[in-house]
Short mmCIF file of C-alpha atoms and ligand atoms in Angstrom, two decimals:
data_model
loop_
_atom_site.label_atom_id
_atom_site.label_comp_id
_atom_site.label_asym_id
_atom_site.label_seq_id
_atom_site.Cartn_x
_atom_site.Cartn_y
_atom_site.Cartn_z
CA ALA M 7 54.46 93.31 96.42
CA LYS M 8 54.47 93.18 92.63
CA HIS M 9 54.34 96.94 92.34
CA GLY M 10 56.90 97.36 95.09
CA GLY M 11 59.21 94.97 93.27
CA ARG M 12 58.93 96.95 90.07
CA ARG M 13 59.58 100.18 91.90
CA THR M 14 62.65 98.67 93.53
CA ALA M 15 63.93 97.40 90.18
CA ARG M 16 63.48 100.80 88.60
CA PHE M 17 65.16 102.49 91.53
CA TYR M 18 67.99 99.98 91.27
CA ASP M 19 68.44 100.71 87.55
CA GLY M 20 68.64 104.39 88.29
CA GLU M 21 71.18 103.74 91.01
CA LEU M 22 73.36 101.63 88.70
CA HIS M 23 73.12 104.26 86.01
CA ALA M 24 74.23 106.95 88.45
CA GLN M 25 77.14 104.79 89.57
CA ALA M 26 78.29 104.14 86.01
CA GLU M 27 78.01 107.86 85.32
CA THR M 28 80.12 108.73 88.38
CA LYS M 29 82.75 106.22 87.30
CA ARG M 30 82.84 107.57 83.74
CA LYS M 31 83.29 111.08 85.10
CA LEU M 32 86.04 109.87 87.44
CA GLU M 33 87.89 108.20 84.55
CA ALA M 34 87.65 111.31 82.39
CA ASP M 35 88.84 113.46 85.28
CA LEU M 36 91.73 111.08 85.95
CA GLU M 37 92.88 111.35 82.35
CA ARG M 38 92.90 115.10 82.69
CA ALA M 39 94.63 114.81 86.06
CA VAL M 40 97.49 112.93 84.40
CA ARG M 41 97.84 115.59 81.69
CA GLU M 42 97.59 118.51 84.11
CA GLU M 43 99.68 116.84 86.81
CA GLU M 44 97.09 117.23 89.53
CA PHE M 45 98.73 114.55 91.67
CA VAL M 46 100.99 115.09 94.63
CA LEU M 47 103.03 112.70 96.71
CA HIS M 48 102.97 112.81 100.48
CA TYR M 49 105.74 111.07 102.39
CA GLN M 50 105.51 109.04 105.57
CA SER M 51 108.60 108.13 107.53
CA LYS M 52 109.68 104.66 108.50
CA VAL M 53 111.91 104.47 111.56
CA CYS M 54 114.38 102.02 113.01
CA SER M 55 112.78 100.54 116.13
CA ARG M 56 116.14 100.33 117.92
CA THR M 57 117.52 103.81 117.26
CA SER M 58 114.38 105.78 116.25
CA ARG M 59 116.36 106.99 113.26
CA ILE M 60 114.44 107.67 110.05
CA LEU M 61 115.37 104.98 107.53
CA GLY M 62 113.22 106.19 104.68
CA TYR M 63 109.92 107.57 103.49
CA GLU M 64 107.01 105.92 101.73
CA ALA M 65 105.49 107.95 98.92
CA LEU M 66 101.69 108.02 99.04
CA ILE M 67 99.75 109.61 96.22
CA ARG M 68 97.00 112.21 96.61
CA TRP M 69 94.93 113.93 93.95
CA ASN M 70 94.17 117.62 93.98
CA ARG M 71 90.88 117.17 92.17
CA PRO M 72 89.31 120.51 91.25
CA GLY M 73 86.13 120.97 93.23
CA HIS M 74 86.81 117.95 95.44
CA GLY M 75 89.84 118.95 97.50
CA LEU M 76 92.59 116.48 98.26
CA VAL M 77 91.39 113.02 97.23
CA MET M 78 92.92 109.93 98.86
CA PRO M 79 94.12 106.98 96.75
CA GLY M 80 91.37 104.71 98.08
CA ALA M 81 88.91 106.80 96.07
CA PHE M 82 90.63 106.56 92.67
CA ILE M 83 93.42 103.94 92.44
CA GLU M 84 90.96 101.10 91.88
CA VAL M 85 89.28 102.87 88.98
CA ALA M 86 92.67 103.83 87.55
CA GLU M 87 93.73 100.17 87.80
CA GLN M 88 90.82 99.12 85.61
CA SER M 89 92.21 101.14 82.75
CA LEU M 90 95.61 102.10 81.42
CA ILE M 91 95.55 105.30 83.50
CA ILE M 92 97.33 103.46 86.32
CA GLN M 93 100.41 103.14 84.14
CA ASP M 94 100.62 106.89 83.63
CA ILE M 95 100.02 107.51 87.33
CA GLY M 96 102.58 104.87 88.25
CA ARG M 97 105.23 106.30 85.96
CA TRP M 98 104.60 109.75 87.42
CA SER M 99 104.94 108.40 90.99
CA ILE M 100 108.26 106.68 90.24
CA TYR M 101 109.83 109.72 88.55
CA THR M 102 108.52 112.15 91.15
CA ALA M 103 109.61 110.06 94.14
CA CYS M 104 113.11 109.48 92.70
CA GLU M 105 113.58 113.16 91.93
CA ALA M 106 112.40 114.16 95.41
CA ALA M 107 114.62 111.66 97.21
CA ALA M 108 117.66 112.65 95.17
CA ARG M 109 117.36 116.15 96.69
CA TRP M 110 117.01 115.07 100.33
CA LYS M 111 119.86 115.95 102.67
CA GLU M 112 119.72 112.57 104.38
CA LYS M 113 120.50 109.73 102.02
CA VAL M 114 117.52 107.67 103.17
CA SER M 115 115.31 105.45 101.04
CA VAL M 116 112.10 106.24 99.23
CA SER M 117 109.40 103.59 98.79
CA VAL M 118 106.94 103.63 95.92
CA ASN M 119 103.76 101.52 95.82
CA LEU M 120 103.11 99.55 92.66
CA SER M 121 99.80 98.08 91.63
CA ALA M 122 99.68 94.70 89.88
CA ARG M 123 99.08 96.22 86.49
CA GLN M 124 102.12 98.45 86.81
CA PHE M 125 104.27 95.62 88.07
CA LEU M 126 103.35 93.43 85.09
CA ASP M 127 103.79 96.26 82.57
CA PRO M 128 106.77 95.33 80.35
CA LYS M 129 107.81 98.99 80.40
CA LEU M 130 108.29 99.09 84.19
CA TYR M 131 111.95 98.09 84.07
CA ALA M 132 112.84 100.83 81.58
CA THR M 133 110.84 103.38 83.58
CA VAL M 134 112.64 102.55 86.82
CA ARG M 135 116.06 102.57 85.14
CA ASP M 136 115.34 105.86 83.41
CA ALA M 137 113.96 107.48 86.58
CA LEU M 138 117.11 106.48 88.47
CA ARG M 139 119.37 107.79 85.72
CA LYS M 140 117.52 111.09 85.29
CA SER M 141 117.28 111.79 89.01
CA GLY M 142 120.74 110.50 89.85
CA LEU M 143 119.25 108.59 92.78
CA ASP M 144 121.29 105.62 93.89
CA ALA M 145 119.32 102.47 93.01
CA SER M 146 119.73 101.08 96.52
CA ARG M 147 117.71 104.03 97.84
CA LEU M 148 114.64 103.12 95.81
CA GLU M 149 112.28 100.53 97.21
CA LEU M 150 109.27 99.19 95.33
CA GLU M 151 106.35 97.99 97.45
CA ILE M 152 104.36 95.23 95.83
CA THR M 153 101.51 93.05 97.02
CA GLU M 154 100.59 89.45 96.44
CA THR M 155 98.26 90.48 93.65
CA CYS M 156 101.37 91.31 91.62
CA LEU M 157 102.68 87.77 92.00
CA ILE M 158 99.63 85.59 91.97
CA GLN M 159 98.75 85.56 88.26
CA ASN M 160 101.97 84.17 86.93
CA THR M 161 104.76 83.39 89.34
CA ILE M 162 107.29 82.63 86.60
CA VAL M 163 106.80 85.97 84.92
CA ALA M 164 106.78 87.71 88.31
CA ALA M 165 110.05 86.04 89.28
CA ARG M 166 111.67 87.24 86.07
CA ILE M 167 110.47 90.83 86.63
CA LEU M 168 111.74 90.81 90.23
CA GLU M 169 115.08 89.39 89.19
CA ARG M 170 115.65 92.15 86.63
CA LEU M 171 114.64 94.86 89.10
CA LYS M 172 116.92 93.40 91.75
CA LYS M 173 119.80 93.46 89.25
CA LEU M 174 119.23 97.18 88.86
CA GLY M 175 119.89 97.40 92.59
CA VAL M 176 116.46 98.51 93.80
CA GLN M 177 114.86 96.98 96.89
CA ILE M 178 111.60 95.09 96.94
CA ALA M 179 109.15 95.05 99.84
CA LEU M 180 106.16 92.74 100.19
CA ASP M 181 103.32 95.00 101.31
CA ASP M 182 100.12 94.08 103.19
CA PHE M 183 101.71 90.87 104.39
CA GLY M 184 99.32 88.35 105.90
CA THR M 185 96.20 89.51 104.08
CA GLY M 186 96.61 87.34 100.97
CA TYR M 187 96.26 83.65 100.32
CA SER M 188 99.81 82.48 99.69
CA SER M 189 101.97 84.76 101.81
CA MET M 190 104.25 81.97 102.98
CA ARG M 191 104.79 80.52 99.55
CA PHE M 192 105.70 83.92 98.14
CA VAL M 193 108.20 84.57 100.88
CA GLN M 194 109.74 81.21 100.07
CA GLN M 195 109.84 81.85 96.32
CA PHE M 196 110.84 85.47 96.02
CA PRO M 197 113.83 87.45 97.29
CA PHE M 198 112.15 90.21 99.31
CA ASP M 199 114.30 92.77 101.07
CA ARG M 200 111.53 93.62 103.49
CA ILE M 201 108.12 92.44 104.67
CA LYS M 202 105.42 94.87 105.79
CA ILE M 203 102.88 93.58 108.29
CA ASP M 204 99.49 94.81 107.22
CA LYS M 205 98.15 97.57 109.42
CA SER M 206 94.91 95.67 110.10
CA PHE M 207 96.90 93.27 112.31
CA VAL M 208 98.85 96.00 114.05
CA LEU M 209 95.74 98.07 114.73
CA SER M 210 93.85 95.17 116.31
CA MET M 211 96.84 93.52 117.96
CA GLU M 212 95.97 94.66 121.46
CA SER M 213 92.27 93.89 121.39
CA ASP M 214 92.51 90.63 119.47
CA LYS M 215 94.68 87.73 120.64
CA LYS M 216 94.64 86.19 117.16
CA ALA M 217 95.96 89.38 115.56
CA GLN M 218 98.71 89.46 118.19
CA ALA M 219 99.60 85.83 117.40
CA ILE M 220 99.77 86.61 113.69
CA VAL M 221 102.02 89.61 114.29
CA ASP M 222 104.31 87.47 116.45
CA ALA M 223 104.39 84.73 113.82
CA ILE M 224 105.33 87.19 111.07
CA LEU M 225 108.08 88.69 113.24
CA HIS M 226 109.38 85.22 113.99
CA LEU M 227 109.34 84.33 110.29
CA GLY M 228 111.24 87.49 109.43
CA SER M 229 113.90 86.90 112.02
CA SER M 230 114.35 83.22 111.03
CA LEU M 231 114.81 84.22 107.40
CA SER M 232 116.79 87.39 108.23
CA ILE M 233 114.26 89.55 106.41
CA PRO M 234 113.57 92.90 108.11
CA VAL M 235 109.94 93.34 109.08
CA VAL M 236 108.12 96.68 109.07
CA ALA M 237 104.97 97.18 111.12
CA GLU M 238 102.68 99.71 109.47
CA GLY M 239 99.75 101.44 111.15
CA VAL M 240 101.50 102.00 114.49
CA GLU M 241 99.25 104.52 116.23
CA THR M 242 99.93 104.13 119.94
CA GLU M 243 102.90 104.00 122.30
CA SER M 244 101.80 100.63 123.62
CA GLN M 245 101.68 99.12 120.12
CA ALA M 246 105.19 100.46 119.49
CA LYS M 247 106.41 99.09 122.82
CA ARG M 248 105.05 95.61 122.12
CA LEU M 249 106.50 95.58 118.61
CA ILE M 250 109.91 96.70 119.82
CA GLU M 251 109.87 94.03 122.53
CA ALA M 252 109.06 91.45 119.86
CA HIS M 253 112.09 92.66 117.83
CA CYS M 254 110.19 94.23 114.95
CA SER M 255 112.93 96.03 113.02
CA GLU M 256 111.04 99.01 111.57
CA LEU M 257 107.99 101.02 112.57
CA GLN M 258 105.67 103.17 110.52
CA GLY M 259 102.43 104.86 111.49
CA PHE M 260 100.66 107.96 112.74
CA LEU M 261 102.49 107.68 116.08
CA LEU M 262 105.79 108.33 114.31
CA SER M 263 104.44 110.67 111.65
CA ARG M 264 101.57 111.23 109.30
CA PRO M 265 102.12 111.33 105.54
CA ALA M 266 103.11 114.92 104.69
CA PRO M 267 103.96 116.97 101.62
CA LEU M 268 107.44 118.33 100.89
CA ASP M 269 108.40 121.82 102.04
CA VAL M 270 109.59 124.55 99.67
CA ASP M 271 113.13 123.17 99.82
CA GLY M 272 111.93 119.73 98.80
CA MET M 273 112.43 118.25 102.26
CA VAL M 274 109.81 116.14 104.02
CA ILE M 275 107.83 118.06 106.60
CA SER M 276 107.69 115.35 109.20
CA LYS M 277 106.24 116.07 112.56
CA LEU M 278 107.76 113.42 114.73
CA ALA M 279 105.84 112.72 117.88
CA ASN M 280 109.08 112.14 119.80
CA ALA M 281 111.14 114.94 118.22
P1 C2E P 1 99.39 101.06 101.69
O1 C2E P 1 100.55 100.98 100.75
O2 C2E P 1 99.10 99.87 102.52
O3 C2E P 1 99.67 102.36 102.56
C1 C2E P 1 99.35 102.49 103.93
C2 C2E P 1 98.12 103.34 104.15
O4 C2E P 1 97.90 103.45 105.55
C3 C2E P 1 98.23 104.77 103.65
O5 C2E P 1 96.92 105.18 103.24
C4 C2E P 1 98.65 105.52 104.91
O6 C2E P 1 98.33 106.90 104.89
C5 C2E P 1 97.86 104.80 105.96
N1 C2E P 1 98.47 104.87 107.28
C6 C2E P 1 99.76 105.12 107.61
N2 C2E P 1 99.95 105.09 108.95
C7 C2E P 1 98.74 104.79 109.48
C8 C2E P 1 98.28 104.63 110.84
O7 C2E P 1 99.02 104.72 111.82
N3 C2E P 1 96.96 104.33 110.99
C9 C2E P 1 96.10 104.20 109.94
N4 C2E P 1 94.84 103.92 110.19
N5 C2E P 1 96.51 104.36 108.66
C10 C2E P 1 97.81 104.64 108.43
P2 C2E P 1 96.70 106.01 101.90
O8 C2E P 1 97.75 107.06 101.77
O9 C2E P 1 95.27 106.42 101.86
O10 C2E P 1 96.97 104.93 100.75
C11 C2E P 1 96.11 103.84 100.57
C12 C2E P 1 96.65 102.86 99.55
O11 C2E P 1 96.73 103.44 98.26
C13 C2E P 1 98.08 102.41 99.88
O12 C2E P 1 98.04 101.40 100.86
C14 C2E P 1 98.52 101.91 98.51
O13 C2E P 1 98.10 100.59 98.30
C15 C2E P 1 97.78 102.83 97.56
N6 C2E P 1 98.70 103.85 97.01
C16 C2E P 1 99.15 104.99 97.59
N7 C2E P 1 99.99 105.67 96.77
C17 C2E P 1 100.08 104.94 95.65
C18 C2E P 1 100.80 105.10 94.39
O14 C2E P 1 101.57 106.06 94.17
N8 C2E P 1 100.62 104.12 93.45
C19 C2E P 1 99.82 103.03 93.67
N9 C2E P 1 99.70 102.12 92.69
N10 C2E P 1 99.14 102.85 94.81
C20 C2E P 1 99.27 103.79 95.80
CA1 CA P 2 102.64 100.52 100.95
CA1 CA P 3 100.39 98.27 103.42
CA1 CA P 4 97.21 98.32 101.12
#
């Protein structure tokens, strides 16, 4: 057992070393990716549940990493968040999304995801203002999606940041609603334009009575407070039907369309299931 233990420890060291190495490589590659603009935004539509009309698109980042293909944000955003790289990536996302939306024929909204570090960056306000000015995009067409992590550290600072952004005229959505610890308190304290039900609830709604109850409770909350609620992760007709019956205002998910790149004219290539 003694020998086995030592072997395990040595193996474990090697494993940790390999992990640290992979992370260092990822960080170095991300820095290059920022310089070489290896990122691309895909856009996923959000539709009105009553009319099926497209209300806007959420910008979702992907990384064309040489030798790795198209890398999804789950594989690099966390590492980027641990360093200042996230601020460069975030700035790029805001400028790129605003410029894209300013060229769309339909004057619909564009939503950009912000990580906590970006949200708390004192330069965010100037970045957003400058991106709106340079692109000519109407501020009301830009929506910033934030999560509870942005608000939890310091609610007074967060309130001040939100207030300034709201004065610019941009919209604020609370993303991943229901997954945090203080969802209700944040809805009470902050002026959100929209709440997004986390897809984990929507995806399990039909197989799990508790998830269904949570979805209903969030929809009820939204309607009592007159805050539009978006359900993300809508994959099936029956999920959509239930959500529409429960008066969910906006739907987003693979059923409606998958995130897609822009076409050569800068328009979203959206393959609507019902179009
Ligand atoms: P999120 O903001 O919660 O985005 C929703 C995720 O669900 C996206 O994954 C989207 O592709 C996926 N999704 C959409 N519809 C469905 C569906 O019907 N079923 C299922 N199973 N999934 C669906 P994605 O694109 O991999 O993004 C993951 C996360 O990465 C996002 O979660 C967001 O937190 C973050 N992210 C994406 N782009 C950016 C960005 O530009 N900046 C920052 N800071 N974070 C970003
Ligand atoms: Ca989002
Ligand atoms: Ca979400
Ligand atoms: Ca998320």
